Short mmCIF file of C-alpha atoms and ligand atoms in Angstrom, two decimals:
data_model
loop_
_atom_site.label_atom_id
_atom_site.label_comp_id
_atom_site.label_asym_id
_atom_site.label_seq_id
_atom_site.Cartn_x
_atom_site.Cartn_y
_atom_site.Cartn_z
CA MET A 128 61.21 10.60 18.63
CA LYS A 129 60.31 13.40 16.25
CA ASN A 130 58.95 10.85 13.80
CA ALA A 131 56.85 9.21 16.50
CA LEU A 132 55.37 12.58 17.45
CA ARG A 133 54.62 13.38 13.83
CA ILE A 134 52.88 10.02 13.33
CA SER A 135 50.82 10.55 16.51
CA MET A 136 49.70 13.99 15.34
CA VAL A 137 48.74 12.63 11.91
CA LEU A 138 46.78 9.81 13.58
CA ILE A 139 44.92 12.24 15.85
CA ALA A 140 44.08 14.44 12.85
CA VAL A 141 42.83 11.43 10.86
CA LEU A 142 40.70 10.21 13.77
CA PHE A 143 39.25 13.71 14.27
CA LEU A 144 38.41 14.07 10.56
CA PHE A 145 36.91 10.59 10.48
CA ALA A 146 34.68 11.28 13.47
CA TRP A 147 33.66 14.68 12.10
CA GLY A 148 33.14 13.61 8.50
CA PHE A 149 31.39 10.32 9.08
CA ALA A 150 29.21 11.03 12.11
CA PRO A 151 25.62 9.84 11.62
CA ALA A 152 23.41 12.54 10.14
CA ARG A 153 20.56 11.70 12.52
CA GLN A 154 20.59 13.54 15.85
CA GLY A 155 18.66 13.28 19.07
CA GLY A 156 17.52 10.43 21.27
CA ASP A 157 14.51 9.00 19.44
CA THR A 158 12.79 6.20 21.30
CA VAL A 159 12.86 4.19 18.08
CA SER A 160 15.76 3.78 15.67
CA PRO A 161 14.95 3.66 11.96
CA HIS A 162 16.24 0.49 10.27
CA GLY A 163 17.88 -0.66 13.47
CA ALA A 164 20.69 1.92 13.24
CA ALA A 165 22.27 3.54 16.28
CA SER A 166 20.56 6.84 17.04
CA ASN A 167 23.92 8.58 17.54
CA GLY A 168 27.52 7.74 18.21
CA SER A 169 27.61 8.40 21.94
CA GLN A 170 24.56 6.37 22.97
CA ARG A 171 23.86 2.68 23.00
CA PRO A 172 21.54 1.76 20.09
CA ASP A 173 17.92 1.56 21.21
CA ALA A 174 17.18 -2.13 21.10
CA ALA A 175 13.88 -3.63 20.04
CA VAL A 176 12.05 -6.18 22.15
CA PRO A 177 13.40 -9.47 20.69
CA ASP A 178 10.87 -11.83 19.06
CA SER A 179 12.08 -14.65 21.31
CA THR A 180 10.78 -12.84 24.41
CA ARG A 181 7.30 -12.05 23.04
CA THR A 182 4.80 -14.88 23.24
CA LEU A 183 1.39 -15.30 21.69
CA ARG A 184 -1.34 -17.93 21.63
CA VAL A 185 -1.88 -19.44 18.18
CA LEU A 186 -4.97 -21.44 17.14
CA HIS A 187 -3.73 -24.02 14.62
CA GLY A 188 -5.31 -27.32 13.64
CA GLY A 189 -8.07 -26.87 16.24
CA SER A 190 -5.87 -26.37 19.30
CA VAL A 191 -4.25 -23.33 20.93
CA GLU A 192 -0.49 -23.32 21.43
CA GLU A 193 1.61 -20.63 23.12
CA MET A 194 4.81 -19.85 21.22
CA PRO A 195 7.41 -17.09 20.81
CA MET A 196 6.85 -14.48 18.08
CA ASP A 197 9.76 -15.73 15.93
CA GLU A 198 8.29 -19.23 15.78
CA TYR A 199 4.88 -17.84 14.81
CA LEU A 200 6.33 -15.54 12.12
CA LEU A 201 8.27 -18.44 10.60
CA GLY A 202 4.98 -20.34 10.34
CA VAL A 203 3.30 -17.36 8.65
CA LEU A 204 6.17 -16.95 6.19
CA ARG A 205 6.01 -20.65 5.22
CA ALA A 206 2.32 -20.28 4.38
CA GLU A 207 2.05 -16.73 3.04
CA MET A 208 4.96 -16.18 0.60
CA PRO A 209 6.77 -18.48 -1.87
CA ALA A 210 10.07 -19.53 -0.23
CA SER A 211 11.78 -19.08 -3.61
CA PHE A 212 11.31 -15.29 -3.32
CA GLU A 213 14.24 -12.89 -2.87
CA PRO A 214 15.65 -12.58 0.70
CA GLU A 215 14.70 -8.87 0.93
CA ALA A 216 11.10 -9.67 -0.10
CA LEU A 217 10.94 -12.39 2.57
CA LYS A 218 12.32 -9.93 5.14
CA ALA A 219 9.67 -7.36 4.12
CA GLN A 220 7.03 -10.07 4.57
CA ALA A 221 8.40 -10.98 8.02
CA ILE A 222 8.28 -7.33 9.14
CA ALA A 223 4.76 -6.90 7.71
CA ALA A 224 3.52 -10.05 9.46
CA ARG A 225 5.13 -8.99 12.79
CA THR A 226 3.56 -5.53 12.48
CA TYR A 227 0.13 -6.91 11.56
CA THR A 228 0.21 -9.29 14.54
CA LEU A 229 1.21 -6.57 17.04
CA TYR A 230 -1.45 -4.23 15.60
CA LYS A 231 -4.13 -6.88 16.07
CA MET A 232 -2.95 -7.82 19.58
CA ALA A 233 -3.17 -4.14 20.58
CA GLN A 234 -6.84 -4.11 19.47
CA GLY A 235 -7.78 -6.63 22.19
CA PRO A 236 -9.36 -10.12 22.02
CA ILE A 237 -10.60 -11.38 18.63
CA ALA A 238 -14.33 -12.26 18.79
CA ARG A 239 -13.95 -15.47 16.76
CA HIS A 240 -11.27 -16.86 19.10
CA PRO A 241 -10.93 -14.82 22.33
CA ASP A 242 -8.57 -17.43 23.82
CA ALA A 243 -6.02 -17.06 20.99
CA ASP A 244 -4.12 -14.03 19.64
CA ALA A 245 -4.02 -15.42 16.08
CA CYS A 246 -5.47 -18.26 14.04
CA ASP A 247 -4.54 -19.94 10.76
CA ASP A 248 -7.69 -18.95 8.84
CA ILE A 249 -6.85 -16.39 6.13
CA THR A 250 -10.35 -14.92 6.24
CA CYS A 251 -9.69 -14.02 9.92
CA CYS A 252 -5.91 -13.78 10.57
CA LYS A 253 -2.89 -15.01 8.57
CA ALA A 254 -2.11 -18.42 7.11
CA TYR A 255 0.23 -20.54 9.26
CA GLU A 256 2.09 -23.81 8.63
CA THR A 257 4.43 -25.94 10.73
CA ALA A 258 7.79 -27.06 9.30
CA ALA A 259 6.40 -30.55 8.66
CA GLU A 260 3.35 -29.19 6.80
CA ALA A 261 5.46 -26.88 4.60
CA ALA A 262 8.01 -29.63 3.86
CA VAL A 263 5.32 -31.64 2.07
CA GLY A 264 4.99 -28.92 -0.56
CA TRP A 265 8.68 -28.00 -0.67
CA GLY A 266 10.01 -31.55 -1.23
CA PRO A 267 13.82 -31.87 -1.49
CA GLY A 268 14.34 -28.10 -1.02
CA ALA A 269 12.67 -28.10 2.43
CA ARG A 270 15.83 -27.83 4.53
CA ARG A 271 17.23 -24.96 2.45
CA TYR A 272 13.92 -23.09 2.39
CA GLU A 273 13.44 -23.52 6.13
CA GLN A 274 16.87 -21.95 6.78
CA LYS A 275 16.18 -19.14 4.30
CA LEU A 276 12.89 -18.18 5.98
CA ALA A 277 14.39 -18.44 9.48
CA ARG A 278 17.09 -15.97 8.36
CA ALA A 279 14.42 -13.52 7.12
CA VAL A 280 12.77 -13.59 10.57
CA ALA A 281 16.06 -13.42 12.55
CA GLU A 282 17.58 -10.61 10.45
CA THR A 283 14.50 -8.43 11.06
CA ASP A 284 14.18 -9.34 14.76
CA GLY A 285 11.93 -6.77 16.47
CA GLU A 286 11.50 -4.58 13.36
CA VAL A 287 8.07 -3.03 12.85
CA ILE A 288 6.43 -0.57 10.42
CA VAL A 289 5.13 2.53 12.23
CA TYR A 290 3.16 5.60 11.28
CA ASP A 291 2.92 8.43 13.81
CA GLY A 292 4.78 6.23 16.30
CA THR A 293 2.42 3.23 16.31
CA PRO A 294 2.39 -0.06 14.35
CA VAL A 295 0.37 0.12 11.12
CA LEU A 296 -2.34 -2.17 9.81
CA ALA A 297 0.25 -3.98 7.65
CA VAL A 298 -2.02 -5.69 5.14
CA PHE A 299 -0.64 -7.38 2.04
CA PHE A 300 -1.84 -9.29 -1.00
CA SER A 301 -0.40 -11.29 -3.88
CA SER A 302 -0.42 -9.11 -7.05
CA ALA A 303 -2.15 -6.18 -8.74
CA ALA A 304 -2.40 -4.51 -12.15
CA GLY A 305 0.26 -1.82 -11.89
CA HIS A 306 -1.07 -0.03 -8.76
CA THR A 307 -2.29 -0.85 -5.26
CA GLN A 308 -5.52 0.76 -4.08
CA GLY A 309 -6.30 2.87 -1.02
CA ALA A 310 -7.96 1.30 2.04
CA GLY A 311 -10.89 3.74 1.81
CA GLU A 312 -11.74 2.42 -1.67
CA VAL A 313 -12.12 -1.14 -0.38
CA TRP A 314 -13.10 -0.94 3.26
CA GLN A 315 -15.05 1.51 5.41
CA THR A 316 -12.08 3.41 6.79
CA ASP A 317 -9.39 5.28 4.90
CA LEU A 318 -5.89 5.25 6.41
CA PRO A 319 -3.16 7.78 5.52
CA TYR A 320 -0.50 5.10 5.03
CA LEU A 321 -2.71 2.80 2.89
CA GLN A 322 -2.94 4.82 -0.31
CA SER A 323 -2.69 3.84 -3.97
CA VAL A 324 0.94 3.49 -5.13
CA GLU A 325 2.65 2.02 -8.19
CA SER A 326 3.51 -1.68 -8.11
CA PRO A 327 5.99 -3.17 -10.63
CA GLU A 328 4.70 -6.75 -11.13
CA ASP A 329 3.25 -7.93 -14.46
CA ASP A 330 2.36 -11.14 -16.27
CA SER A 331 6.04 -11.92 -16.90
CA LEU A 332 6.61 -12.20 -13.12
CA VAL A 333 3.31 -13.55 -11.76
CA PRO A 334 1.82 -16.99 -12.48
CA ASN A 335 -1.96 -16.93 -13.19
CA TYR A 336 -1.82 -13.14 -13.42
CA TYR A 337 -4.89 -13.20 -15.67
CA SER A 338 -7.88 -15.42 -14.90
CA VAL A 339 -11.29 -15.86 -16.53
CA VAL A 340 -14.48 -17.09 -14.83
CA THR A 341 -17.91 -17.57 -16.43
CA PHE A 342 -21.21 -17.84 -14.52
CA THR A 343 -24.56 -18.77 -16.05
CA ALA A 344 -27.31 -16.28 -15.19
CA GLN A 345 -28.73 -18.81 -12.72
CA GLU A 346 -25.35 -19.43 -11.01
CA PHE A 347 -24.77 -15.70 -10.66
CA ARG A 348 -28.30 -15.14 -9.30
CA ASP A 349 -27.92 -17.98 -6.75
CA ARG A 350 -24.63 -16.63 -5.40
CA PHE A 351 -25.59 -12.98 -5.24
CA CYS A 352 -29.12 -13.44 -3.88
CA ALA A 353 -27.78 -15.71 -1.12
CA VAL A 354 -26.19 -12.51 0.29
CA TYR A 355 -28.63 -9.90 -1.09
CA PRO A 356 -32.08 -11.53 -1.46
CA ALA A 357 -33.61 -8.16 -2.46
CA ALA A 358 -31.57 -7.93 -5.68
CA LYS A 359 -33.74 -7.99 -8.81
CA LEU A 360 -31.95 -10.39 -11.12
CA SER A 361 -34.40 -11.66 -13.68
CA GLY A 362 -34.38 -11.75 -17.47
CA ASP A 363 -31.37 -10.82 -19.59
CA ALA A 364 -28.05 -11.24 -17.71
CA SER A 365 -26.47 -8.42 -19.69
CA GLY A 366 -28.50 -6.01 -17.55
CA PHE A 367 -27.48 -7.50 -14.17
CA LEU A 368 -24.46 -5.20 -13.60
CA THR A 369 -24.80 -1.44 -14.00
CA ASP A 370 -23.00 1.78 -12.92
CA VAL A 371 -19.58 0.11 -12.79
CA GLU A 372 -17.14 2.63 -11.28
CA ARG A 373 -13.42 2.03 -11.60
CA ASN A 374 -10.72 3.83 -9.59
CA ASP A 375 -7.42 5.18 -10.94
CA ALA A 376 -5.65 1.95 -9.92
CA GLY A 377 -7.90 -0.06 -12.28
CA PHE A 378 -9.97 -1.79 -9.58
CA VAL A 379 -13.77 -1.82 -9.63
CA SER A 380 -14.63 0.44 -6.70
CA THR A 381 -18.47 0.28 -6.76
CA LEU A 382 -21.25 -1.05 -8.98
CA ARG A 383 -24.94 -1.92 -8.85
CA VAL A 384 -26.09 -5.53 -9.07
CA GLY A 385 -29.82 -5.99 -9.68
CA GLY A 386 -30.32 -2.53 -8.17
CA VAL A 387 -28.17 -3.19 -5.07
CA SER A 388 -25.06 -1.02 -4.62
CA VAL A 389 -21.93 -3.01 -3.65
CA ARG A 390 -18.18 -2.47 -3.60
CA GLY A 391 -16.04 -4.26 -6.18
CA ASN A 392 -14.22 -6.16 -3.44
CA GLU A 393 -17.48 -7.43 -1.99
CA LEU A 394 -18.61 -8.79 -5.36
CA ARG A 395 -15.19 -10.38 -5.68
CA THR A 396 -15.74 -12.18 -2.35
CA ILE A 397 -19.29 -13.27 -3.20
CA LEU A 398 -18.22 -14.73 -6.56
CA GLY A 399 -14.82 -16.04 -5.41
CA LEU A 400 -12.94 -13.97 -8.04
CA ARG A 401 -9.18 -13.66 -7.52
CA SER A 402 -9.25 -9.84 -7.42
CA PRO A 403 -11.56 -6.80 -7.61
CA SER A 404 -9.59 -5.76 -10.75
CA PHE A 405 -11.94 -7.12 -13.42
CA THR A 406 -13.92 -6.41 -16.58
CA VAL A 407 -17.20 -8.13 -17.45
CA GLU A 408 -18.56 -9.50 -20.72
CA ALA A 409 -22.25 -10.39 -20.55
CA ASP A 410 -24.79 -11.87 -22.92
CA SER A 411 -28.38 -12.86 -22.27
CA GLY A 412 -27.51 -16.11 -20.46
CA SER A 413 -24.07 -15.63 -18.87
CA LEU A 414 -21.46 -13.28 -17.39
CA THR A 415 -17.73 -13.70 -17.98
CA PHE A 416 -15.22 -11.98 -15.64
CA HIS A 417 -11.69 -11.21 -16.86
CA VAL A 418 -9.61 -10.73 -13.72
CA THR A 419 -6.08 -9.33 -13.22
CA GLY A 420 -3.91 -10.11 -10.17
CA TYR A 421 -4.79 -11.78 -6.90
CA GLY A 422 -5.98 -10.29 -3.61
CA HIS A 423 -7.71 -7.13 -2.35
CA GLY A 424 -4.97 -4.79 -3.66
CA VAL A 425 -4.37 -2.84 -0.40
CA GLY A 426 -0.93 -2.50 1.26
CA MET A 427 2.13 -4.49 0.16
CA SER A 428 2.01 -6.47 -3.07
CA GLN A 429 4.05 -9.65 -2.51
CA TYR A 430 5.00 -10.05 -6.18
CA GLY A 431 5.68 -6.30 -6.33
CA ALA A 432 7.97 -6.67 -3.29
CA ASN A 433 9.82 -9.50 -5.03
CA ALA A 434 10.19 -7.42 -8.20
CA MET A 435 11.58 -4.50 -6.16
CA ALA A 436 14.00 -6.87 -4.36
CA LYS A 437 15.23 -8.17 -7.74
CA GLU A 438 15.97 -4.54 -8.66
CA GLY A 439 18.12 -4.19 -5.54
CA CYS A 440 15.70 -2.59 -3.07
CA SER A 441 16.05 -3.35 0.65
CA CYS A 442 13.15 -4.62 2.76
CA GLU A 443 12.87 -1.14 4.32
CA GLU A 444 12.66 0.53 0.90
CA ILE A 445 9.99 -1.95 -0.18
CA LEU A 446 7.83 -1.38 2.91
CA GLU A 447 8.27 2.39 2.95
CA HIS A 448 7.13 2.40 -0.70
CA TYR A 449 3.95 0.41 -0.07
CA PHE A 450 3.07 2.05 3.28
CA THR A 451 2.97 5.76 2.47
CA GLY A 452 4.76 7.94 5.04
CA ALA A 453 5.54 4.97 7.31
CA GLN A 454 8.94 3.96 8.67
CA VAL A 455 10.59 0.66 9.63
CA VAL A 456 11.93 0.87 13.21
CA GLN A 457 13.26 -1.22 16.06
CA TRP A 458 10.08 -1.58 18.12
CA GLN A 459 10.23 -1.32 21.87
CA GLY A 460 6.50 -1.27 22.60
ZN1 ZN B 927 -8.21 -15.37 13.51
#
């Protein structure tokens, strides 16, 4: 009897110490729970709205189909990130795509397709592929890849990146030259969570990291003047580009082309370069662009995310690195 009492007292003491020593550090009843964790021990965890209960209308292959969010996100993952990437990188991509979609839906109807919430055109929304379409490229690995991507969506069900309590503009791109660039350096509006940060990818990790494109003076003139007819592009091509300004991240921020001021990213789009991170060699009859990386360079680098995942980072750590001051939460909005 004495022994039983002693054992009971020891057990009570152990339970008390366990509860005291290992209680979650976070206090209070936040409406969102970072990383899906319970907000505290005495309350039920705040649950996100599951992807299976959110529906959206997707314009794909010329027709609009209504589908649950998880099905749409799986289609985006198939098309937007190599399925061979690390699971945590795929999870980061799933959360970024979910966040981007919710951000856009909150903005109201999209002018190019008011009857659909998203389309499969990468110049408008995000790329999207069905299982059958992706399987053509994947070949014998299709079944395994399909399961791997479905896990990345399911394991991040309802998770969203927020800044100041609302979903962020979760943009992403393929690869950059050591740093991302801030939104204000590429687009009209700067955003506090889209700032320049370090990104670990390099030519050992990224295929086609460096690319070279040459235009004759006439080819360059035709492309640029189709957008800016007022540009004065005659004579020696070595004088076509002037006042080239580069930001700290190595991207061309602004330059003048035949007297017209443009942003580096706009010239990239006009010429079809892979990135606004470029240098130019010009002689009298041609211009040669040496380009590093792929994409606009704002937000999450996909190859950078994969490099971070290989180093052991979680999807939350990856996203909170690329989106300055933002947090991954269970989203109830
Ligand atoms: Zn669209």
